[in-house]
Amino acid sequence: LPFYGGQDVARIYVKDSIHIAAPATVVYDLLSEELADTHDDPKAMTKRRPLDEGPVRPGFRYETTVIHNRHLCRSEWTVTRADRPRVLEESMDHFCAAASKTVKGGDRWELRDANGETYVTLTAWKDRPGIGGLFIKWFADRSVSKTGVKTRLAYVQFAAERRSRSG
């Protein structure tokens, strides 16, 4: 178990994969461009902006915000590994203003190229402190998180295949 601030923490993983009809470089470039783009529509509930200049690389940081129960919740993401076109990994510190608590977690995108097509695996995790975190890890239904990972993979599949076809 990871150990933070004097307490044990249960790390809860959700993992899924998808086959994408596009080269790994196209998929990786799409992922890294998304992290570096600013999404700041005033009407949107979710926004993202880079905190650092330059290309996505280890140490690159960006921020996401979301409106949750009429509170502005903020996540700071840091790229921990950027190995084009095979791995893009990032850690996250999320402050939920609605619950007044901080959650740590991250994502790891793994890309395996096979004859111009790519097998993509996304692993997402959250750290849950204390005995409550262990109960969540052992007994909780993770279908909601699994749905989120599947949705993200489907979006990347659609965007990468579209980009690959348009050349």
Short mmCIF file of N, CA, C and O in Angstrom, two decimals, residues 14-126:
data_model
loop_
_atom_site.label_atom_id
_atom_site.label_comp_id
_atom_site.label_asym_id
_atom_site.label_seq_id
_atom_site.Cartn_x
_atom_site.Cartn_y
_atom_site.Cartn_z
N VAL A 14 -8.52 0.96 -12.34
CA VAL A 14 -9.50 0.58 -13.36
C VAL A 14 -8.73 0.55 -14.66
O VAL A 14 -8.00 1.49 -15.00
N LYS A 15 -8.88 -0.55 -15.41
CA LYS A 15 -8.07 -0.74 -16.62
C LYS A 15 -8.94 -1.31 -17.73
O LYS A 15 -9.78 -2.17 -17.48
N ASP A 16 -8.72 -0.81 -18.95
CA ASP A 16 -9.41 -1.36 -20.11
C ASP A 16 -8.56 -1.08 -21.35
O ASP A 16 -7.65 -0.26 -21.30
N SER A 17 -8.88 -1.76 -22.43
CA SER A 17 -8.11 -1.65 -23.68
C SER A 17 -9.04 -1.54 -24.87
O SER A 17 -10.20 -1.93 -24.80
N ILE A 18 -8.47 -1.04 -25.97
CA ILE A 18 -9.22 -0.92 -27.21
C ILE A 18 -8.23 -1.01 -28.38
O ILE A 18 -7.06 -0.66 -28.25
N HIS A 19 -8.71 -1.48 -29.50
CA HIS A 19 -7.92 -1.56 -30.73
C HIS A 19 -8.28 -0.36 -31.59
O HIS A 19 -9.46 -0.09 -31.84
N ILE A 20 -7.27 0.39 -32.05
CA ILE A 20 -7.50 1.60 -32.83
C ILE A 20 -6.83 1.45 -34.20
O ILE A 20 -5.65 1.11 -34.29
N ALA A 21 -7.59 1.72 -35.24
CA ALA A 21 -7.09 1.61 -36.61
C ALA A 21 -6.35 2.89 -37.01
O ALA A 21 -6.76 3.63 -37.90
N ALA A 22 -5.24 3.13 -36.30
CA ALA A 22 -4.38 4.28 -36.56
C ALA A 22 -3.01 3.97 -35.97
O ALA A 22 -2.91 3.22 -35.00
N PRO A 23 -1.94 4.52 -36.53
CA PRO A 23 -0.60 4.28 -35.99
C PRO A 23 -0.46 4.84 -34.56
O PRO A 23 -1.12 5.81 -34.19
N ALA A 24 0.43 4.25 -33.78
CA ALA A 24 0.66 4.67 -32.39
C ALA A 24 1.10 6.13 -32.32
O ALA A 24 0.72 6.84 -31.38
N THR A 25 1.87 6.61 -33.29
CA THR A 25 2.30 8.01 -33.26
C THR A 25 1.10 8.96 -33.36
O THR A 25 1.09 10.01 -32.72
N VAL A 26 0.11 8.59 -34.16
CA VAL A 26 -1.10 9.42 -34.29
C VAL A 26 -1.85 9.45 -32.96
O VAL A 26 -2.28 10.51 -32.50
N VAL A 27 -1.99 8.29 -32.33
CA VAL A 27 -2.70 8.20 -31.06
C VAL A 27 -1.95 9.00 -29.98
O VAL A 27 -2.54 9.80 -29.25
N TYR A 28 -0.65 8.80 -29.89
CA TYR A 28 0.16 9.50 -28.88
C TYR A 28 0.10 11.02 -29.09
O TYR A 28 -0.08 11.77 -28.13
N ASP A 29 0.26 11.45 -30.32
CA ASP A 29 0.23 12.89 -30.61
C ASP A 29 -1.13 13.49 -30.24
O ASP A 29 -1.20 14.59 -29.69
N LEU A 30 -2.21 12.78 -30.52
CA LEU A 30 -3.54 13.24 -30.15
C LEU A 30 -3.65 13.40 -28.62
O LEU A 30 -4.11 14.43 -28.13
N LEU A 31 -3.20 12.40 -27.88
CA LEU A 31 -3.24 12.46 -26.42
C LEU A 31 -2.44 13.64 -25.88
O LEU A 31 -2.91 14.40 -25.03
N SER A 32 -1.21 13.80 -26.36
CA SER A 32 -0.35 14.86 -25.83
C SER A 32 -0.85 16.25 -26.25
O SER A 32 -0.78 17.19 -25.46
N GLU A 33 -1.40 16.39 -27.45
CA GLU A 33 -1.97 17.67 -27.87
C GLU A 33 -3.16 18.05 -27.01
O GLU A 33 -3.34 19.22 -26.66
N GLU A 34 -3.98 17.07 -26.66
CA GLU A 34 -5.14 17.34 -25.80
C GLU A 34 -4.69 17.90 -24.45
O GLU A 34 -5.30 18.81 -23.92
N LEU A 35 -3.61 17.35 -23.88
CA LEU A 35 -3.13 17.82 -22.58
C LEU A 35 -2.63 19.26 -22.66
O LEU A 35 -2.78 20.02 -21.70
N ALA A 36 -2.03 19.64 -23.77
CA ALA A 36 -1.44 20.97 -23.92
C ALA A 36 -2.44 22.02 -24.40
O ALA A 36 -2.14 23.21 -24.36
N ASP A 37 -3.63 21.59 -24.86
CA ASP A 37 -4.64 22.54 -25.35
C ASP A 37 -5.39 23.19 -24.20
O ASP A 37 -5.58 22.59 -23.14
N THR A 38 -5.84 24.40 -24.45
CA THR A 38 -6.69 25.10 -23.50
C THR A 38 -8.14 24.91 -23.93
O THR A 38 -8.48 25.15 -25.09
N HIS A 39 -8.97 24.45 -23.01
CA HIS A 39 -10.42 24.33 -23.23
C HIS A 39 -11.07 25.21 -22.18
O HIS A 39 -11.12 24.85 -21.00
N ASP A 40 -11.55 26.39 -22.60
CA ASP A 40 -11.99 27.40 -21.65
C ASP A 40 -13.32 28.03 -22.06
O ASP A 40 -13.50 29.24 -21.94
N ASP A 41 -14.24 27.23 -22.56
CA ASP A 41 -15.56 27.74 -22.93
C ASP A 41 -16.28 28.21 -21.67
O ASP A 41 -16.46 27.43 -20.73
N PRO A 42 -16.69 29.48 -21.61
CA PRO A 42 -17.33 30.01 -20.39
C PRO A 42 -18.58 29.24 -19.99
O PRO A 42 -18.93 29.21 -18.82
N LYS A 43 -19.26 28.60 -20.94
CA LYS A 43 -20.48 27.85 -20.63
C LYS A 43 -20.21 26.41 -20.23
O LYS A 43 -21.12 25.72 -19.77
N ALA A 44 -18.97 25.93 -20.41
CA ALA A 44 -18.66 24.54 -20.12
C ALA A 44 -18.51 24.30 -18.62
O ALA A 44 -18.04 25.17 -17.89
N MET A 45 -18.89 23.11 -18.18
CA MET A 45 -18.72 22.75 -16.77
C MET A 45 -17.31 22.27 -16.49
O MET A 45 -16.85 22.32 -15.36
N THR A 46 -16.62 21.80 -17.52
CA THR A 46 -15.25 21.30 -17.37
C THR A 46 -14.32 22.15 -18.23
O THR A 46 -14.62 22.42 -19.39
N LYS A 47 -13.18 22.53 -17.66
CA LYS A 47 -12.20 23.34 -18.39
C LYS A 47 -10.80 22.76 -18.16
O LYS A 47 -10.57 22.06 -17.17
N ARG A 48 -9.89 23.09 -19.08
CA ARG A 48 -8.50 22.63 -18.94
C ARG A 48 -7.58 23.71 -19.50
O ARG A 48 -7.88 24.33 -20.51
N ARG A 49 -6.43 23.88 -18.81
CA ARG A 49 -5.43 24.82 -19.32
C ARG A 49 -4.05 24.36 -18.87
O ARG A 49 -3.88 23.85 -17.77
N PRO A 50 -3.04 24.54 -19.74
CA PRO A 50 -1.67 24.18 -19.35
C PRO A 50 -1.14 25.15 -18.30
O PRO A 50 -1.47 26.34 -18.31
N LEU A 51 -0.34 24.65 -17.39
CA LEU A 51 0.34 25.48 -16.39
C LEU A 51 1.79 25.74 -16.79
O LEU A 51 2.45 26.58 -16.20
N ASP A 52 2.29 24.98 -17.77
CA ASP A 52 3.65 25.11 -18.26
C ASP A 52 3.62 25.36 -19.77
O ASP A 52 2.69 24.98 -20.45
N GLU A 53 4.68 25.98 -20.26
CA GLU A 53 4.83 26.21 -21.70
C GLU A 53 5.59 25.04 -22.32
O GLU A 53 6.27 24.29 -21.63
N GLY A 54 5.49 24.95 -23.63
CA GLY A 54 6.29 23.97 -24.35
C GLY A 54 5.57 22.64 -24.52
O GLY A 54 4.41 22.49 -24.17
N PRO A 55 6.30 21.67 -25.05
CA PRO A 55 5.68 20.38 -25.36
C PRO A 55 5.41 19.56 -24.09
O PRO A 55 5.98 19.81 -23.03
N VAL A 56 4.53 18.57 -24.25
CA VAL A 56 4.26 17.63 -23.16
C VAL A 56 5.51 16.79 -22.95
O VAL A 56 6.08 16.24 -23.89
N ARG A 57 5.95 16.73 -21.69
CA ARG A 57 7.19 16.04 -21.31
C ARG A 57 7.08 15.73 -19.81
O ARG A 57 6.21 16.29 -19.14
N PRO A 58 7.95 14.89 -19.28
CA PRO A 58 7.93 14.67 -17.83
C PRO A 58 8.08 16.00 -17.10
O PRO A 58 8.92 16.83 -17.46
N GLY A 59 7.20 16.24 -16.14
CA GLY A 59 7.18 17.49 -15.40
C GLY A 59 6.17 18.50 -15.93
O GLY A 59 5.83 19.45 -15.23
N PHE A 60 5.68 18.32 -17.17
CA PHE A 60 4.67 19.22 -17.74
C PHE A 60 3.41 19.14 -16.87
O PHE A 60 2.96 18.06 -16.49
N ARG A 61 2.83 20.32 -16.55
CA ARG A 61 1.66 20.37 -15.70
C ARG A 61 0.50 21.08 -16.40
O ARG A 61 0.72 21.99 -17.19
N TYR A 62 -0.70 20.63 -16.08
CA TYR A 62 -1.89 21.31 -16.55
C TYR A 62 -2.97 21.20 -15.47
O TYR A 62 -2.86 20.41 -14.54
N GLU A 63 -3.98 22.05 -15.61
CA GLU A 63 -5.04 22.13 -14.61
C GLU A 63 -6.38 21.84 -15.27
O GLU A 63 -6.63 22.27 -16.39
N THR A 64 -7.22 21.10 -14.56
CA THR A 64 -8.60 20.94 -14.99
C THR A 64 -9.50 21.45 -13.86
O THR A 64 -9.16 21.34 -12.68
N THR A 65 -10.62 22.03 -14.24
CA THR A 65 -11.61 22.45 -13.27
C THR A 65 -12.97 21.92 -13.69
O THR A 65 -13.23 21.73 -14.89
N VAL A 66 -13.80 21.66 -12.72
CA VAL A 66 -15.15 21.17 -12.98
C VAL A 66 -16.09 21.75 -11.93
O VAL A 66 -15.69 21.94 -10.77
N ILE A 67 -17.30 22.06 -12.35
CA ILE A 67 -18.33 22.52 -11.42
C ILE A 67 -19.01 21.27 -10.87
O ILE A 67 -19.52 20.44 -11.63
N HIS A 68 -18.99 21.11 -9.55
CA HIS A 68 -19.54 19.94 -8.88
C HIS A 68 -20.39 20.42 -7.70
O HIS A 68 -19.87 21.06 -6.80
N ASN A 69 -21.69 20.17 -7.74
CA ASN A 69 -22.61 20.63 -6.69
C ASN A 69 -22.45 22.13 -6.42
O ASN A 69 -22.34 22.56 -5.28
N ARG A 70 -22.34 22.91 -7.48
CA ARG A 70 -22.20 24.37 -7.44
C ARG A 70 -20.88 24.84 -6.83
O ARG A 70 -20.75 25.99 -6.44
N HIS A 71 -19.90 23.95 -6.74
CA HIS A 71 -18.56 24.31 -6.25
C HIS A 71 -17.56 24.10 -7.38
O HIS A 71 -17.72 23.21 -8.20
N LEU A 72 -16.52 24.92 -7.40
CA LEU A 72 -15.46 24.78 -8.39
C LEU A 72 -14.39 23.83 -7.83
O LEU A 72 -13.72 24.15 -6.84
N CYS A 73 -14.27 22.66 -8.43
CA CYS A 73 -13.28 21.66 -8.02
C CYS A 73 -12.11 21.72 -8.98
O CYS A 73 -12.29 21.91 -10.19
N ARG A 74 -10.89 21.56 -8.46
CA ARG A 74 -9.67 21.77 -9.26
C ARG A 74 -8.75 20.55 -9.17
O ARG A 74 -8.55 20.00 -8.10
N SER A 75 -8.21 20.16 -10.32
CA SER A 75 -7.21 19.10 -10.38
C SER A 75 -5.93 19.65 -11.00
O SER A 75 -6.00 20.37 -12.00
N GLU A 76 -4.80 19.30 -10.43
CA GLU A 76 -3.52 19.61 -11.06
C GLU A 76 -2.90 18.29 -11.48
O GLU A 76 -2.73 17.38 -10.67
N TRP A 77 -2.57 18.20 -12.76
CA TRP A 77 -2.00 17.00 -13.36
C TRP A 77 -0.53 17.26 -13.70
O TRP A 77 -0.19 18.34 -14.17
N THR A 78 0.31 16.26 -13.50
CA THR A 78 1.73 16.34 -13.85
C THR A 78 2.10 15.12 -14.67
O THR A 78 1.85 13.98 -14.26
N VAL A 79 2.69 15.35 -15.84
CA VAL A 79 3.15 14.23 -16.68
C VAL A 79 4.38 13.63 -16.00
O VAL A 79 5.34 14.33 -15.70
N THR A 80 4.31 12.32 -15.72
CA THR A 80 5.42 11.63 -15.06
C THR A 80 6.25 10.80 -16.04
O THR A 80 7.40 10.51 -15.76
N ARG A 81 5.64 10.45 -17.16
CA ARG A 81 6.38 9.71 -18.19
C ARG A 81 5.81 10.05 -19.55
O ARG A 81 4.60 10.03 -19.74
N ALA A 82 6.68 10.38 -20.49
CA ALA A 82 6.28 10.70 -21.86
C ALA A 82 7.26 10.03 -22.80
O ALA A 82 8.32 10.56 -23.09
N ASP A 83 6.92 8.85 -23.24
CA ASP A 83 7.80 8.03 -24.08
C ASP A 83 7.07 7.80 -25.41
O ASP A 83 6.38 6.79 -25.59
N ARG A 84 7.20 8.77 -26.33
CA ARG A 84 6.53 8.71 -27.63
C ARG A 84 7.07 7.55 -28.45
O ARG A 84 8.27 7.43 -28.56
N PRO A 85 6.26 6.71 -29.03
CA PRO A 85 4.81 6.63 -29.01
C PRO A 85 4.28 5.52 -28.10
O PRO A 85 3.22 4.95 -28.39
N ARG A 86 4.97 5.19 -27.03
CA ARG A 86 4.57 4.00 -26.27
C ARG A 86 3.83 4.28 -24.98
O ARG A 86 2.90 3.55 -24.64
N VAL A 87 4.23 5.27 -24.20
CA VAL A 87 3.64 5.47 -22.87
C VAL A 87 3.46 6.96 -22.59
O VAL A 87 4.37 7.76 -22.86
N LEU A 88 2.31 7.30 -22.04
CA LEU A 88 2.06 8.64 -21.52
C LEU A 88 1.40 8.44 -20.16
O LEU A 88 0.32 7.84 -20.07
N GLU A 89 2.08 8.91 -19.12
CA GLU A 89 1.60 8.69 -17.75
C GLU A 89 1.56 10.02 -17.02
O GLU A 89 2.44 10.87 -17.22
N GLU A 90 0.57 10.18 -16.15
CA GLU A 90 0.43 11.43 -15.41
C GLU A 90 -0.17 11.16 -14.03
O GLU A 90 -0.93 10.21 -13.85
N SER A 91 0.22 11.99 -13.08
CA SER A 91 -0.35 11.91 -11.74
C SER A 91 -1.28 13.10 -11.53
O SER A 91 -1.18 14.11 -12.22
N MET A 92 -2.20 12.96 -10.55
CA MET A 92 -3.22 13.97 -10.34
C MET A 92 -3.42 14.22 -8.86
O MET A 92 -3.44 13.29 -8.06
N ASP A 93 -3.55 15.50 -8.50
CA ASP A 93 -4.00 15.93 -7.18
C ASP A 93 -5.29 16.70 -7.41
O ASP A 93 -5.28 17.74 -8.08
N HIS A 94 -6.39 16.18 -6.88
CA HIS A 94 -7.70 16.79 -7.11
C HIS A 94 -8.24 17.31 -5.78
O HIS A 94 -8.31 16.57 -4.79
N PHE A 95 -8.61 18.59 -5.75
CA PHE A 95 -9.28 19.14 -4.58
C PHE A 95 -10.75 19.28 -4.90
O PHE A 95 -11.13 20.06 -5.78
N CYS A 96 -11.58 18.52 -4.19
CA CYS A 96 -13.03 18.59 -4.36
C CYS A 96 -13.57 19.62 -3.37
O CYS A 96 -13.59 19.36 -2.16
N ALA A 97 -13.97 20.77 -3.87
CA ALA A 97 -14.48 21.84 -3.00
C ALA A 97 -15.82 21.45 -2.38
O ALA A 97 -16.12 21.86 -1.26
N ALA A 98 -16.61 20.63 -3.08
CA ALA A 98 -17.90 20.21 -2.54
C ALA A 98 -17.73 19.32 -1.31
O ALA A 98 -18.47 19.43 -0.35
N ALA A 99 -16.72 18.46 -1.33
CA ALA A 99 -16.47 17.54 -0.20
C ALA A 99 -15.36 18.02 0.72
O ALA A 99 -15.09 17.40 1.74
N SER A 100 -14.68 19.10 0.34
CA SER A 100 -13.54 19.64 1.10
C SER A 100 -12.48 18.57 1.38
O SER A 100 -12.04 18.39 2.51
N LYS A 101 -12.09 17.86 0.31
CA LYS A 101 -11.04 16.87 0.46
C LYS A 101 -10.19 16.78 -0.81
O LYS A 101 -10.63 17.17 -1.88
N THR A 102 -8.99 16.25 -0.63
CA THR A 102 -8.06 16.07 -1.74
C THR A 102 -7.96 14.58 -2.07
O THR A 102 -7.91 13.74 -1.17
N VAL A 103 -7.95 14.29 -3.37
CA VAL A 103 -7.81 12.92 -3.86
C VAL A 103 -6.61 12.89 -4.78
O VAL A 103 -6.41 13.78 -5.60
N LYS A 104 -5.78 11.86 -4.63
CA LYS A 104 -4.63 11.66 -5.52
C LYS A 104 -4.96 10.51 -6.47
O LYS A 104 -5.70 9.60 -6.12
N GLY A 105 -4.35 10.56 -7.66
CA GLY A 105 -4.58 9.50 -8.63
C GLY A 105 -3.71 9.69 -9.84
O GLY A 105 -2.69 10.39 -9.80
N GLY A 106 -4.12 9.09 -10.95
CA GLY A 106 -3.36 9.24 -12.18
C GLY A 106 -3.90 8.38 -13.31
O GLY A 106 -4.88 7.65 -13.14
N ASP A 107 -3.24 8.49 -14.46
CA ASP A 107 -3.57 7.74 -15.68
C ASP A 107 -2.28 7.23 -16.30
O ASP A 107 -1.25 7.91 -16.23
N ARG A 108 -2.37 6.09 -16.95
CA ARG A 108 -1.26 5.57 -17.74
C ARG A 108 -1.83 5.04 -19.05
O ARG A 108 -2.66 4.13 -19.05
N TRP A 109 -1.40 5.66 -20.16
CA TRP A 109 -1.77 5.22 -21.50
C TRP A 109 -0.60 4.40 -22.05
O TRP A 109 0.52 4.88 -22.09
N GLU A 110 -0.87 3.16 -22.45
CA GLU A 110 0.14 2.31 -23.06
C GLU A 110 -0.30 2.00 -24.49
O GLU A 110 -1.44 1.59 -24.72
N LEU A 111 0.61 2.21 -25.44
CA LEU A 111 0.31 2.04 -26.86
C LEU A 111 1.23 0.97 -27.44
O LEU A 111 2.45 1.06 -27.30
N ARG A 112 0.65 0.00 -28.10
CA ARG A 112 1.44 -1.04 -28.75
C ARG A 112 1.08 -1.05 -30.23
O ARG A 112 -0.04 -1.35 -30.62
N ASP A 113 2.06 -0.67 -31.06
CA ASP A 113 1.86 -0.56 -32.51
C ASP A 113 1.97 -1.95 -33.14
O ASP A 113 2.86 -2.73 -32.81
N ALA A 114 1.04 -2.23 -34.06
CA ALA A 114 1.05 -3.51 -34.78
C ALA A 114 0.62 -3.24 -36.22
O ALA A 114 -0.56 -3.09 -36.50
N ASN A 115 1.61 -3.12 -37.10
CA ASN A 115 1.33 -2.94 -38.53
C ASN A 115 0.43 -1.74 -38.82
O ASN A 115 -0.54 -1.83 -39.55
N GLY A 116 0.76 -0.60 -38.23
CA GLY A 116 0.02 0.62 -38.52
C GLY A 116 -1.25 0.79 -37.71
O GLY A 116 -1.96 1.77 -37.87
N GLU A 117 -1.57 -0.18 -36.87
CA GLU A 117 -2.71 -0.07 -35.97
C GLU A 117 -2.19 -0.13 -34.54
O GLU A 117 -1.05 -0.52 -34.31
N THR A 118 -3.02 0.24 -33.58
CA THR A 118 -2.54 0.37 -32.22
C THR A 118 -3.48 -0.28 -31.22
O THR A 118 -4.70 -0.08 -31.28
N TYR A 119 -2.90 -1.04 -30.31
CA TYR A 119 -3.63 -1.59 -29.18
C TYR A 119 -3.36 -0.66 -28.00
O TYR A 119 -2.21 -0.48 -27.61
N VAL A 120 -4.41 -0.02 -27.46
CA VAL A 120 -4.27 1.00 -26.42
C VAL A 120 -4.86 0.48 -25.12
O VAL A 120 -5.99 -0.01 -25.09
N THR A 121 -4.08 0.59 -24.05
CA THR A 121 -4.55 0.26 -22.71
C THR A 121 -4.50 1.51 -21.85
O THR A 121 -3.47 2.20 -21.81
N LEU A 122 -5.60 1.81 -21.19
CA LEU A 122 -5.67 2.93 -20.26
C LEU A 122 -5.89 2.37 -18.85
O LEU A 122 -6.84 1.62 -18.62
N THR A 123 -4.98 2.72 -17.96
CA THR A 123 -5.12 2.38 -16.54
C THR A 123 -5.28 3.68 -15.78
O THR A 123 -4.44 4.57 -15.88
N ALA A 124 -6.37 3.79 -15.04
CA ALA A 124 -6.62 4.97 -14.20
C ALA A 124 -6.64 4.50 -12.76
O ALA A 124 -7.08 3.39 -12.46
N TRP A 125 -6.15 5.34 -11.85
CA TRP A 125 -6.16 4.96 -10.44
C TRP A 125 -6.46 6.15 -9.55
O TRP A 125 -6.27 7.30 -9.93
N LYS A 126 -6.97 5.83 -8.37
CA LYS A 126 -7.18 6.81 -7.31
C LYS A 126 -6.69 6.19 -6.02
O LYS A 126 -6.84 4.99 -5.80
#
